[in-house]
């Protein structure tokens, strides 16, 4: 009996020893599997200035602590603040490639900044520790016939001025002169001329882009068409566009800038009725009319202006809008006719000249957007109007909202499949924007005020505009609202061109399955010069290790567990 007890204790001892070693084995194995996802974070913790310097020799690099770092790392939205690992100002495409390969080799997320107006600060990474490619030194513009090759360090004011002064050409871009051409084009690019000529991305016929392994390619509908499609709607996730080639247009011969004032709305129902009249009118308006419903509030009620442009004569404009003006008991404040395209852009920018020197002053704000595709119902408008008058108008933030009219050429002249922009058939695009008083810290309830400004109108919003990017959206929300049914294809193209997720920020396209991109890859032979997407092709900087190489780091630990386990397993499992 005593011997039997000893045998039992021995078996138990062997069992627990076996269980411990088995646990050690699976723990080691799990560590290896988890290393892929943790490696970027772990390496970021030990990246030093010396690490970055070693692969960016000869470039203009600014680091935390340098005298110019604070100004270079200032976000446009002062509510947010991020500290990049370094900010690099390249002067050539080759410089950009060098930065990208450096970032990939150090497992640093690489982001590009064109004008620096990202509402979420994604031009600085959207998180600490990114490697920022600041394109502001790359400002060449070349006009070849009707095509303009524009490096993405240029801002909209510079492009508009150059095109006007070199043949009275124009593009359908926005009116803020210091907004960069990089992000504005990538995510759509709406402006006063868009109902006549499309979004800015619709005028793109080519793009030079630096890929994840540091090499550059030129894309178009016939060269890397899948990448070209992805760049027009989600560009920053796939590479760094160093120049766009735009097909320019003759500037409008005559255009009218107008503003129409409506008496203040003091109740939600009267506001809803006024908006209903506006949306009914513009729903069938000719494409020559671009009209926004712009409003803000105070303790007395909601103040509204209709602002925009008419591409034709002043007399034709007044004839067109006369019925609406009477229905709204409104008055035409301004209806100025222009023949100089740059002057009408200044008028649209409330007098801001097309001067782009220096950054835009920071603002402390939060913004939301909403894309609608048809007329809004009366119930929704009354609920929305009630919130605006009774709550938002009394909030302790400065806010404005605007509904821009889409349609026209945006939806009729360009096929939905021509770009990854998901809202080709949009009717109205809303922006809700709240800022703190005198750039003070943003009020604790300010985000809630703006959120409810949206949800009181649309409790379950289906679509939003990515150029008004909102960092508070969940992954499922931003993926569906910004990119809709294009997400699967975009993630497949991401896997094809950036499988190691070099170009990464909080709302970048995730790496998906290459299978989702195979249906749109170019014909055989058109990619003979395509760099190896893993980054191991022609680059002279070592690429990010692949999964098997990372797994190899763990093999000694696994082998120790296996060697200790093997003889014990044989002994334990042998017959008694």
Short mmCIF file of N, CA and C in Angstrom, two decimals, residues 363-530:
data_model
loop_
_atom_site.label_atom_id
_atom_site.label_comp_id
_atom_site.label_asym_id
_atom_site.label_seq_id
_atom_site.Cartn_x
_atom_site.Cartn_y
_atom_site.Cartn_z
N UNK A 363 -6.55 76.03 -34.87
CA UNK A 363 -7.87 76.25 -34.31
C UNK A 363 -8.20 75.05 -33.42
N UNK A 364 -8.88 75.29 -32.32
CA UNK A 364 -9.23 74.21 -31.39
C UNK A 364 -10.67 73.80 -31.68
N UNK A 365 -10.88 72.64 -32.30
CA UNK A 365 -12.21 72.33 -32.82
C UNK A 365 -12.49 70.84 -32.87
N UNK A 366 -13.74 70.54 -33.13
CA UNK A 366 -14.21 69.18 -33.41
C UNK A 366 -15.25 69.28 -34.51
N UNK A 367 -15.23 68.34 -35.45
CA UNK A 367 -16.14 68.40 -36.59
C UNK A 367 -16.70 67.03 -36.94
N UNK A 368 -17.89 67.05 -37.51
CA UNK A 368 -18.54 65.85 -38.03
C UNK A 368 -19.01 66.14 -39.44
N UNK A 369 -19.32 65.09 -40.18
CA UNK A 369 -19.89 65.29 -41.51
C UNK A 369 -20.98 64.27 -41.77
N UNK A 370 -21.79 64.56 -42.76
CA UNK A 370 -22.88 63.68 -43.16
C UNK A 370 -23.09 63.83 -44.66
N UNK A 371 -23.21 62.70 -45.35
CA UNK A 371 -23.53 62.70 -46.78
C UNK A 371 -24.94 62.16 -46.93
N UNK A 372 -25.80 62.92 -47.62
CA UNK A 372 -27.16 62.46 -47.90
C UNK A 372 -27.33 62.27 -49.40
N UNK A 373 -28.31 61.47 -49.75
CA UNK A 373 -28.46 61.09 -51.16
C UNK A 373 -29.83 61.45 -51.74
N UNK A 374 -30.71 62.00 -50.90
CA UNK A 374 -32.03 62.41 -51.36
C UNK A 374 -32.59 63.43 -50.38
N UNK A 375 -33.81 63.87 -50.65
CA UNK A 375 -34.45 64.84 -49.79
C UNK A 375 -34.63 64.29 -48.38
N UNK A 376 -34.41 65.12 -47.38
CA UNK A 376 -34.62 64.74 -45.99
C UNK A 376 -36.08 64.92 -45.62
N UNK A 377 -36.63 64.00 -44.84
CA UNK A 377 -38.05 64.04 -44.51
C UNK A 377 -38.35 65.10 -43.45
N UNK A 378 -39.60 65.51 -43.39
CA UNK A 378 -40.01 66.59 -42.48
C UNK A 378 -39.79 66.24 -41.02
N UNK A 379 -40.04 64.96 -40.65
CA UNK A 379 -39.86 64.56 -39.24
C UNK A 379 -38.42 64.76 -38.80
N UNK A 380 -37.49 64.34 -39.65
CA UNK A 380 -36.07 64.50 -39.33
C UNK A 380 -35.69 65.97 -39.25
N UNK A 381 -36.20 66.78 -40.17
CA UNK A 381 -35.86 68.20 -40.18
C UNK A 381 -36.40 68.91 -38.94
N UNK A 382 -37.60 68.56 -38.50
CA UNK A 382 -38.15 69.20 -37.31
C UNK A 382 -37.39 68.79 -36.04
N UNK A 383 -37.03 67.52 -35.97
CA UNK A 383 -36.24 67.06 -34.81
C UNK A 383 -34.89 67.78 -34.77
N UNK A 384 -34.28 67.90 -35.92
CA UNK A 384 -33.00 68.59 -36.05
C UNK A 384 -33.13 70.07 -35.70
N UNK A 385 -34.15 70.72 -36.26
CA UNK A 385 -34.37 72.14 -35.99
C UNK A 385 -34.61 72.40 -34.51
N UNK A 386 -35.35 71.51 -33.86
CA UNK A 386 -35.60 71.67 -32.43
C UNK A 386 -34.33 71.60 -31.62
N UNK A 387 -33.43 70.67 -31.97
CA UNK A 387 -32.16 70.58 -31.24
C UNK A 387 -31.31 71.83 -31.49
N UNK A 388 -31.25 72.29 -32.72
CA UNK A 388 -30.42 73.44 -33.04
C UNK A 388 -30.87 74.68 -32.28
N UNK A 389 -32.17 74.94 -32.28
CA UNK A 389 -32.69 76.15 -31.65
C UNK A 389 -32.66 76.05 -30.13
N UNK A 390 -33.06 74.91 -29.59
CA UNK A 390 -33.25 74.79 -28.15
C UNK A 390 -31.99 74.43 -27.37
N UNK A 391 -31.02 73.79 -28.05
CA UNK A 391 -29.83 73.33 -27.34
C UNK A 391 -28.53 73.88 -27.95
N UNK A 392 -28.30 73.58 -29.23
CA UNK A 392 -27.03 73.96 -29.85
C UNK A 392 -26.82 75.48 -29.84
N UNK A 393 -27.88 76.23 -30.08
CA UNK A 393 -27.75 77.69 -30.14
C UNK A 393 -27.31 78.28 -28.81
N UNK A 394 -27.51 77.56 -27.73
CA UNK A 394 -27.15 78.05 -26.40
C UNK A 394 -25.85 77.45 -25.87
N UNK A 395 -25.19 76.64 -26.68
CA UNK A 395 -23.97 75.94 -26.24
C UNK A 395 -22.80 76.91 -26.11
N UNK A 396 -21.85 76.55 -25.25
CA UNK A 396 -20.69 77.40 -24.98
C UNK A 396 -19.54 77.10 -25.93
N UNK A 397 -19.83 77.01 -27.21
CA UNK A 397 -18.81 76.88 -28.25
C UNK A 397 -19.22 77.74 -29.43
N UNK A 398 -18.21 78.12 -30.22
CA UNK A 398 -18.51 78.76 -31.50
C UNK A 398 -18.75 77.66 -32.53
N UNK A 399 -19.85 77.71 -33.22
CA UNK A 399 -20.09 76.65 -34.19
C UNK A 399 -20.75 77.20 -35.45
N UNK A 400 -20.53 76.46 -36.52
CA UNK A 400 -21.26 76.72 -37.75
C UNK A 400 -21.53 75.37 -38.41
N UNK A 401 -22.45 75.36 -39.31
CA UNK A 401 -22.73 74.17 -40.10
C UNK A 401 -23.05 74.60 -41.52
N UNK A 402 -22.83 73.69 -42.45
CA UNK A 402 -23.07 74.02 -43.85
C UNK A 402 -23.44 72.78 -44.61
N UNK A 403 -24.42 72.91 -45.49
CA UNK A 403 -24.80 71.84 -46.40
C UNK A 403 -24.39 72.26 -47.81
N UNK A 404 -23.42 71.55 -48.38
CA UNK A 404 -22.96 71.84 -49.74
C UNK A 404 -23.73 70.99 -50.74
N UNK A 405 -24.07 71.60 -51.86
CA UNK A 405 -24.82 70.93 -52.91
C UNK A 405 -23.87 70.20 -53.85
N UNK A 406 -24.03 68.88 -53.93
CA UNK A 406 -23.27 68.07 -54.89
C UNK A 406 -24.12 67.84 -56.14
N UNK A 407 -23.97 66.74 -56.82
CA UNK A 407 -24.72 66.50 -58.04
C UNK A 407 -24.11 67.22 -59.22
N UNK A 408 -24.89 67.46 -60.25
CA UNK A 408 -24.36 68.05 -61.47
C UNK A 408 -23.34 67.13 -62.09
N UNK A 409 -22.21 67.70 -62.54
CA UNK A 409 -21.17 66.91 -63.21
C UNK A 409 -20.59 65.84 -62.30
N UNK A 410 -20.60 66.06 -60.98
CA UNK A 410 -20.03 65.08 -60.06
C UNK A 410 -20.68 63.71 -60.26
N UNK A 411 -21.98 63.70 -60.46
CA UNK A 411 -22.71 62.43 -60.59
C UNK A 411 -23.03 62.05 -62.02
N UNK A 412 -23.05 63.02 -62.94
CA UNK A 412 -23.46 62.70 -64.31
C UNK A 412 -22.31 62.51 -65.29
N UNK A 413 -21.16 63.13 -65.03
CA UNK A 413 -20.08 63.12 -66.02
C UNK A 413 -18.97 62.12 -65.73
N UNK A 414 -19.04 61.46 -64.56
CA UNK A 414 -17.97 60.54 -64.19
C UNK A 414 -18.59 59.25 -63.64
N UNK A 415 -18.06 58.13 -64.09
CA UNK A 415 -18.58 56.84 -63.67
C UNK A 415 -18.16 56.54 -62.24
N UNK A 416 -19.06 55.92 -61.48
CA UNK A 416 -18.76 55.60 -60.09
C UNK A 416 -17.56 54.68 -59.95
N UNK A 417 -17.29 53.86 -60.96
CA UNK A 417 -16.18 52.91 -60.89
C UNK A 417 -14.83 53.54 -61.23
N UNK A 418 -14.81 54.83 -61.55
CA UNK A 418 -13.56 55.47 -61.97
C UNK A 418 -12.64 55.80 -60.81
N UNK A 419 -13.17 55.75 -59.58
CA UNK A 419 -12.37 56.12 -58.41
C UNK A 419 -12.93 55.40 -57.19
N UNK A 420 -12.11 55.33 -56.15
CA UNK A 420 -12.55 54.66 -54.91
C UNK A 420 -13.37 55.59 -54.03
N UNK A 421 -13.53 56.84 -54.40
CA UNK A 421 -14.43 57.75 -53.70
C UNK A 421 -15.83 57.16 -53.74
N UNK A 422 -16.46 57.03 -52.57
CA UNK A 422 -17.67 56.20 -52.46
C UNK A 422 -18.98 56.96 -52.62
N UNK A 423 -18.93 58.29 -52.75
CA UNK A 423 -20.17 59.06 -52.68
C UNK A 423 -20.45 59.83 -53.96
N UNK A 424 -20.28 59.18 -55.07
CA UNK A 424 -20.48 59.81 -56.36
C UNK A 424 -21.90 60.36 -56.53
N UNK A 425 -22.89 59.70 -55.93
CA UNK A 425 -24.28 60.11 -56.10
C UNK A 425 -24.80 60.95 -54.94
N UNK A 426 -23.90 61.61 -54.22
CA UNK A 426 -24.32 62.44 -53.09
C UNK A 426 -25.20 63.59 -53.56
N UNK A 427 -26.15 63.96 -52.70
CA UNK A 427 -27.00 65.14 -52.93
C UNK A 427 -26.48 66.32 -52.11
N UNK A 428 -26.46 66.18 -50.79
CA UNK A 428 -25.93 67.22 -49.91
C UNK A 428 -24.84 66.63 -49.03
N UNK A 429 -23.79 67.40 -48.78
CA UNK A 429 -22.73 67.01 -47.85
C UNK A 429 -22.66 68.07 -46.76
N UNK A 430 -22.92 67.63 -45.52
CA UNK A 430 -22.97 68.52 -44.37
C UNK A 430 -21.64 68.51 -43.62
N UNK A 431 -21.29 69.67 -43.10
CA UNK A 431 -20.20 69.77 -42.13
C UNK A 431 -20.74 70.47 -40.89
N UNK A 432 -20.45 69.89 -39.72
CA UNK A 432 -20.81 70.47 -38.42
C UNK A 432 -19.50 70.74 -37.69
N UNK A 433 -19.23 71.99 -37.35
CA UNK A 433 -17.90 72.40 -36.89
C UNK A 433 -18.04 73.26 -35.65
N UNK A 434 -17.44 72.82 -34.53
CA UNK A 434 -17.48 73.60 -33.31
C UNK A 434 -16.09 73.90 -32.81
N UNK A 435 -15.82 75.15 -32.43
CA UNK A 435 -14.50 75.53 -31.93
C UNK A 435 -14.64 76.24 -30.59
N UNK A 436 -13.57 76.20 -29.82
CA UNK A 436 -13.59 76.86 -28.52
C UNK A 436 -13.41 78.36 -28.69
N UNK A 437 -13.83 79.10 -27.69
CA UNK A 437 -13.68 80.55 -27.73
C UNK A 437 -12.22 80.94 -27.54
N UNK A 438 -11.70 81.74 -28.46
CA UNK A 438 -10.32 82.26 -28.38
C UNK A 438 -9.28 81.15 -28.23
N UNK A 439 -9.54 80.00 -28.86
CA UNK A 439 -8.61 78.86 -28.85
C UNK A 439 -8.33 78.35 -27.44
N UNK A 440 -9.27 78.56 -26.53
CA UNK A 440 -9.15 77.99 -25.18
C UNK A 440 -9.31 76.47 -25.28
N UNK A 441 -8.98 75.74 -24.21
CA UNK A 441 -9.21 74.29 -24.24
C UNK A 441 -10.66 73.98 -24.63
N UNK A 442 -10.82 72.93 -25.42
CA UNK A 442 -12.15 72.61 -25.94
C UNK A 442 -13.08 72.23 -24.79
N UNK A 443 -14.29 72.78 -24.71
CA UNK A 443 -15.20 72.49 -23.60
C UNK A 443 -15.52 71.00 -23.50
N UNK A 444 -15.73 70.53 -22.30
CA UNK A 444 -15.96 69.10 -22.08
C UNK A 444 -17.23 68.61 -22.77
N UNK A 445 -18.21 69.50 -22.94
CA UNK A 445 -19.45 69.08 -23.59
C UNK A 445 -19.49 69.43 -25.08
N UNK A 446 -18.39 69.99 -25.60
CA UNK A 446 -18.39 70.45 -26.98
C UNK A 446 -18.54 69.35 -28.00
N UNK A 447 -17.88 68.21 -27.75
CA UNK A 447 -17.99 67.09 -28.69
C UNK A 447 -19.41 66.56 -28.71
N UNK A 448 -20.04 66.50 -27.56
CA UNK A 448 -21.41 66.00 -27.49
C UNK A 448 -22.37 66.92 -28.25
N UNK A 449 -22.15 68.22 -28.17
CA UNK A 449 -23.00 69.17 -28.90
C UNK A 449 -22.93 68.92 -30.40
N UNK A 450 -21.71 68.75 -30.92
CA UNK A 450 -21.56 68.53 -32.36
C UNK A 450 -22.07 67.14 -32.76
N UNK A 451 -21.81 66.14 -31.93
CA UNK A 451 -22.34 64.80 -32.23
C UNK A 451 -23.86 64.82 -32.36
N UNK A 452 -24.52 65.50 -31.44
CA UNK A 452 -25.99 65.53 -31.46
C UNK A 452 -26.52 66.43 -32.57
N UNK A 453 -25.71 67.38 -33.02
CA UNK A 453 -26.10 68.17 -34.17
C UNK A 453 -26.28 67.27 -35.39
N UNK A 454 -25.44 66.23 -35.45
CA UNK A 454 -25.55 65.25 -36.53
C UNK A 454 -26.66 64.24 -36.25
N UNK A 455 -26.64 63.62 -35.07
CA UNK A 455 -27.58 62.51 -34.82
C UNK A 455 -29.02 62.98 -34.68
N UNK A 456 -29.24 64.25 -34.33
CA UNK A 456 -30.62 64.74 -34.30
C UNK A 456 -31.20 64.80 -35.71
N UNK A 457 -30.34 64.93 -36.70
CA UNK A 457 -30.78 64.90 -38.10
C UNK A 457 -30.80 63.49 -38.65
N UNK A 458 -29.75 62.74 -38.35
CA UNK A 458 -29.60 61.37 -38.88
C UNK A 458 -29.08 60.47 -37.77
N UNK A 459 -29.98 59.80 -37.04
CA UNK A 459 -29.55 58.99 -35.89
C UNK A 459 -28.58 57.88 -36.24
N UNK A 460 -28.65 57.34 -37.45
CA UNK A 460 -27.76 56.26 -37.87
C UNK A 460 -27.13 56.64 -39.22
N UNK A 461 -26.17 57.56 -39.19
CA UNK A 461 -25.61 58.05 -40.46
C UNK A 461 -24.94 56.94 -41.26
N UNK A 462 -25.20 56.95 -42.56
CA UNK A 462 -24.67 55.91 -43.44
C UNK A 462 -23.41 56.34 -44.17
N UNK A 463 -23.19 57.64 -44.31
CA UNK A 463 -22.06 58.09 -45.12
C UNK A 463 -21.52 59.41 -44.59
N UNK A 464 -20.21 59.59 -44.72
CA UNK A 464 -19.52 60.80 -44.29
C UNK A 464 -18.42 61.14 -45.29
N UNK A 465 -17.92 62.37 -45.20
CA UNK A 465 -16.92 62.86 -46.16
C UNK A 465 -15.53 62.79 -45.54
N UNK A 466 -14.60 62.01 -46.11
CA UNK A 466 -13.30 61.80 -45.47
C UNK A 466 -12.40 63.03 -45.40
N UNK A 467 -12.66 64.07 -46.17
CA UNK A 467 -11.86 65.29 -46.01
C UNK A 467 -12.26 66.07 -44.76
N UNK A 468 -13.40 65.72 -44.14
CA UNK A 468 -13.75 66.24 -42.81
C UNK A 468 -13.57 65.10 -41.82
N UNK A 469 -12.39 64.55 -41.77
CA UNK A 469 -12.16 63.27 -41.10
C UNK A 469 -12.40 63.38 -39.59
N UNK A 470 -13.02 62.34 -39.03
CA UNK A 470 -13.45 62.34 -37.64
C UNK A 470 -12.77 61.20 -36.89
N UNK A 471 -11.82 61.51 -35.99
CA UNK A 471 -11.07 60.45 -35.31
C UNK A 471 -11.87 59.70 -34.26
N UNK A 472 -13.08 60.16 -33.95
CA UNK A 472 -13.86 59.48 -32.91
C UNK A 472 -14.71 58.33 -33.46
N UNK A 473 -14.75 58.15 -34.77
CA UNK A 473 -15.52 57.06 -35.35
C UNK A 473 -14.84 55.72 -35.06
N UNK A 474 -15.63 54.69 -34.81
CA UNK A 474 -15.09 53.35 -34.64
C UNK A 474 -14.60 52.82 -35.99
N UNK A 475 -13.85 51.73 -35.97
CA UNK A 475 -13.34 51.15 -37.21
C UNK A 475 -14.48 50.81 -38.16
N UNK A 476 -15.51 50.17 -37.66
CA UNK A 476 -16.63 49.80 -38.54
C UNK A 476 -17.34 51.03 -39.07
N UNK A 477 -17.41 52.10 -38.25
CA UNK A 477 -18.10 53.32 -38.70
C UNK A 477 -17.33 54.03 -39.80
N UNK A 478 -16.02 54.27 -39.59
CA UNK A 478 -15.31 55.03 -40.63
C UNK A 478 -15.14 54.21 -41.90
N UNK A 479 -14.95 52.92 -41.76
CA UNK A 479 -14.79 52.10 -42.96
C UNK A 479 -16.05 52.10 -43.82
N UNK A 480 -17.20 52.01 -43.18
CA UNK A 480 -18.45 51.99 -43.95
C UNK A 480 -18.86 53.40 -44.40
N UNK A 481 -18.68 54.40 -43.52
CA UNK A 481 -19.15 55.74 -43.87
C UNK A 481 -18.25 56.44 -44.89
N UNK A 482 -16.95 56.19 -44.84
CA UNK A 482 -16.04 56.84 -45.79
C UNK A 482 -15.91 56.06 -47.10
N UNK A 483 -15.88 54.74 -47.01
CA UNK A 483 -15.51 53.95 -48.19
C UNK A 483 -16.57 52.96 -48.66
N UNK A 484 -17.61 52.74 -47.87
CA UNK A 484 -18.74 51.93 -48.31
C UNK A 484 -18.35 50.58 -48.88
N UNK A 485 -18.94 50.24 -50.01
CA UNK A 485 -18.70 48.94 -50.63
C UNK A 485 -17.31 48.80 -51.25
N UNK A 486 -16.54 49.88 -51.25
CA UNK A 486 -15.19 49.82 -51.82
C UNK A 486 -14.14 49.28 -50.84
N UNK A 487 -14.52 49.07 -49.57
CA UNK A 487 -13.54 48.68 -48.55
C UNK A 487 -12.82 47.38 -48.90
N UNK A 488 -13.56 46.35 -49.33
CA UNK A 488 -12.92 45.06 -49.60
C UNK A 488 -11.87 45.19 -50.69
N UNK A 489 -12.22 45.88 -51.76
CA UNK A 489 -11.27 46.05 -52.86
C UNK A 489 -10.07 46.89 -52.43
N UNK A 490 -10.34 47.95 -51.66
CA UNK A 490 -9.24 48.78 -51.17
C UNK A 490 -8.29 47.98 -50.30
N UNK A 491 -8.82 47.15 -49.41
CA UNK A 491 -7.95 46.37 -48.53
C UNK A 491 -7.16 45.33 -49.32
N UNK A 492 -7.73 44.83 -50.42
CA UNK A 492 -7.00 43.91 -51.28
C UNK A 492 -5.85 44.59 -51.99
N UNK A 493 -6.10 45.81 -52.48
CA UNK A 493 -5.03 46.56 -53.16
C UNK A 493 -3.97 46.98 -52.14
N UNK A 494 -4.40 47.25 -50.92
CA UNK A 494 -3.43 47.53 -49.85
C UNK A 494 -2.50 46.33 -49.66
N UNK A 495 -3.06 45.12 -49.65
CA UNK A 495 -2.25 43.92 -49.48
C UNK A 495 -1.27 43.74 -50.64
N UNK A 496 -1.66 44.20 -51.81
CA UNK A 496 -0.81 44.06 -52.99
C UNK A 496 0.36 45.03 -52.98
N UNK A 497 0.11 46.27 -52.53
CA UNK A 497 1.13 47.31 -52.63
C UNK A 497 1.81 47.65 -51.30
N UNK A 498 1.14 47.38 -50.19
CA UNK A 498 1.71 47.71 -48.88
C UNK A 498 1.37 46.61 -47.87
N UNK A 499 1.83 45.38 -48.12
CA UNK A 499 1.43 44.26 -47.26
C UNK A 499 1.94 44.37 -45.83
N UNK A 500 3.03 45.11 -45.61
CA UNK A 500 3.57 45.27 -44.26
C UNK A 500 3.05 46.51 -43.55
N UNK A 501 2.07 47.17 -44.19
CA UNK A 501 1.39 48.31 -43.57
C UNK A 501 2.36 49.42 -43.17
N UNK A 502 3.22 49.79 -44.10
CA UNK A 502 4.18 50.87 -43.86
C UNK A 502 3.45 52.20 -43.71
N UNK A 503 2.46 52.44 -44.60
CA UNK A 503 1.70 53.69 -44.58
C UNK A 503 0.50 53.50 -43.65
N UNK A 504 0.72 53.88 -42.40
CA UNK A 504 -0.24 53.53 -41.35
C UNK A 504 -0.58 54.74 -40.49
N UNK A 505 -1.86 54.94 -40.28
CA UNK A 505 -2.38 55.93 -39.34
C UNK A 505 -3.72 55.40 -38.84
N UNK A 506 -4.34 56.02 -37.84
CA UNK A 506 -5.49 55.39 -37.19
C UNK A 506 -6.65 55.03 -38.12
N UNK A 507 -6.82 55.73 -39.24
CA UNK A 507 -7.90 55.39 -40.15
C UNK A 507 -7.36 55.09 -41.55
N UNK A 508 -6.18 54.47 -41.61
CA UNK A 508 -5.66 54.01 -42.90
C UNK A 508 -6.34 52.69 -43.27
N UNK A 509 -6.37 52.42 -44.56
CA UNK A 509 -6.99 51.18 -45.05
C UNK A 509 -6.20 49.99 -44.49
N UNK A 510 -6.88 49.03 -43.86
CA UNK A 510 -6.17 47.86 -43.31
C UNK A 510 -5.76 46.90 -44.43
N UNK A 511 -4.73 46.10 -44.15
CA UNK A 511 -4.28 45.09 -45.10
C UNK A 511 -5.30 43.95 -45.13
N UNK A 512 -5.83 43.66 -46.31
CA UNK A 512 -6.80 42.60 -46.46
C UNK A 512 -6.26 41.44 -47.26
N UNK A 513 -7.11 40.84 -48.05
CA UNK A 513 -6.73 39.70 -48.88
C UNK A 513 -6.44 40.15 -50.30
N UNK A 514 -5.30 39.72 -50.82
CA UNK A 514 -4.94 40.05 -52.20
C UNK A 514 -6.00 39.56 -53.18
N UNK A 515 -6.72 38.52 -52.80
CA UNK A 515 -7.76 37.98 -53.67
C UNK A 515 -8.79 39.04 -54.05
N UNK A 516 -9.01 40.01 -53.16
CA UNK A 516 -9.99 41.05 -53.45
C UNK A 516 -9.51 42.04 -54.49
N UNK A 517 -8.22 41.99 -54.82
CA UNK A 517 -7.68 42.90 -55.82
C UNK A 517 -7.41 42.22 -57.15
N UNK A 518 -7.47 40.88 -57.19
CA UNK A 518 -7.04 40.17 -58.40
C UNK A 518 -7.91 40.46 -59.60
N UNK A 519 -9.17 40.77 -59.37
CA UNK A 519 -10.07 41.01 -60.51
C UNK A 519 -9.76 42.31 -61.22
N UNK A 520 -8.96 43.18 -60.59
CA UNK A 520 -8.70 44.48 -61.19
C UNK A 520 -7.23 44.72 -61.49
N UNK A 521 -6.40 43.67 -61.38
CA UNK A 521 -4.99 43.87 -61.67
C UNK A 521 -4.79 44.08 -63.16
N UNK A 522 -3.73 44.80 -63.57
CA UNK A 522 -3.51 45.10 -64.99
C UNK A 522 -3.22 43.83 -65.80
N UNK A 523 -3.31 43.92 -67.12
CA UNK A 523 -2.99 42.77 -67.97
C UNK A 523 -1.55 42.32 -67.76
N UNK A 524 -1.27 41.07 -68.10
CA UNK A 524 0.07 40.51 -67.95
C UNK A 524 1.07 41.37 -68.71
N UNK A 525 2.15 41.69 -68.04
CA UNK A 525 3.21 42.45 -68.68
C UNK A 525 3.21 43.92 -68.31
N UNK A 526 2.09 44.43 -67.81
CA UNK A 526 2.04 45.86 -67.50
C UNK A 526 2.67 46.19 -66.16
N UNK A 527 3.06 45.13 -65.42
CA UNK A 527 3.69 45.37 -64.13
C UNK A 527 5.11 44.83 -64.08
N UNK A 528 5.76 44.77 -65.20
CA UNK A 528 7.09 44.17 -65.20
C UNK A 528 8.07 44.93 -64.33
N UNK A 529 7.82 46.22 -64.11
CA UNK A 529 8.74 47.00 -63.29
C UNK A 529 8.24 47.18 -61.87
N UNK A 530 7.15 46.49 -61.53
CA UNK A 530 6.61 46.65 -60.18
C UNK A 530 7.59 46.16 -59.14
#
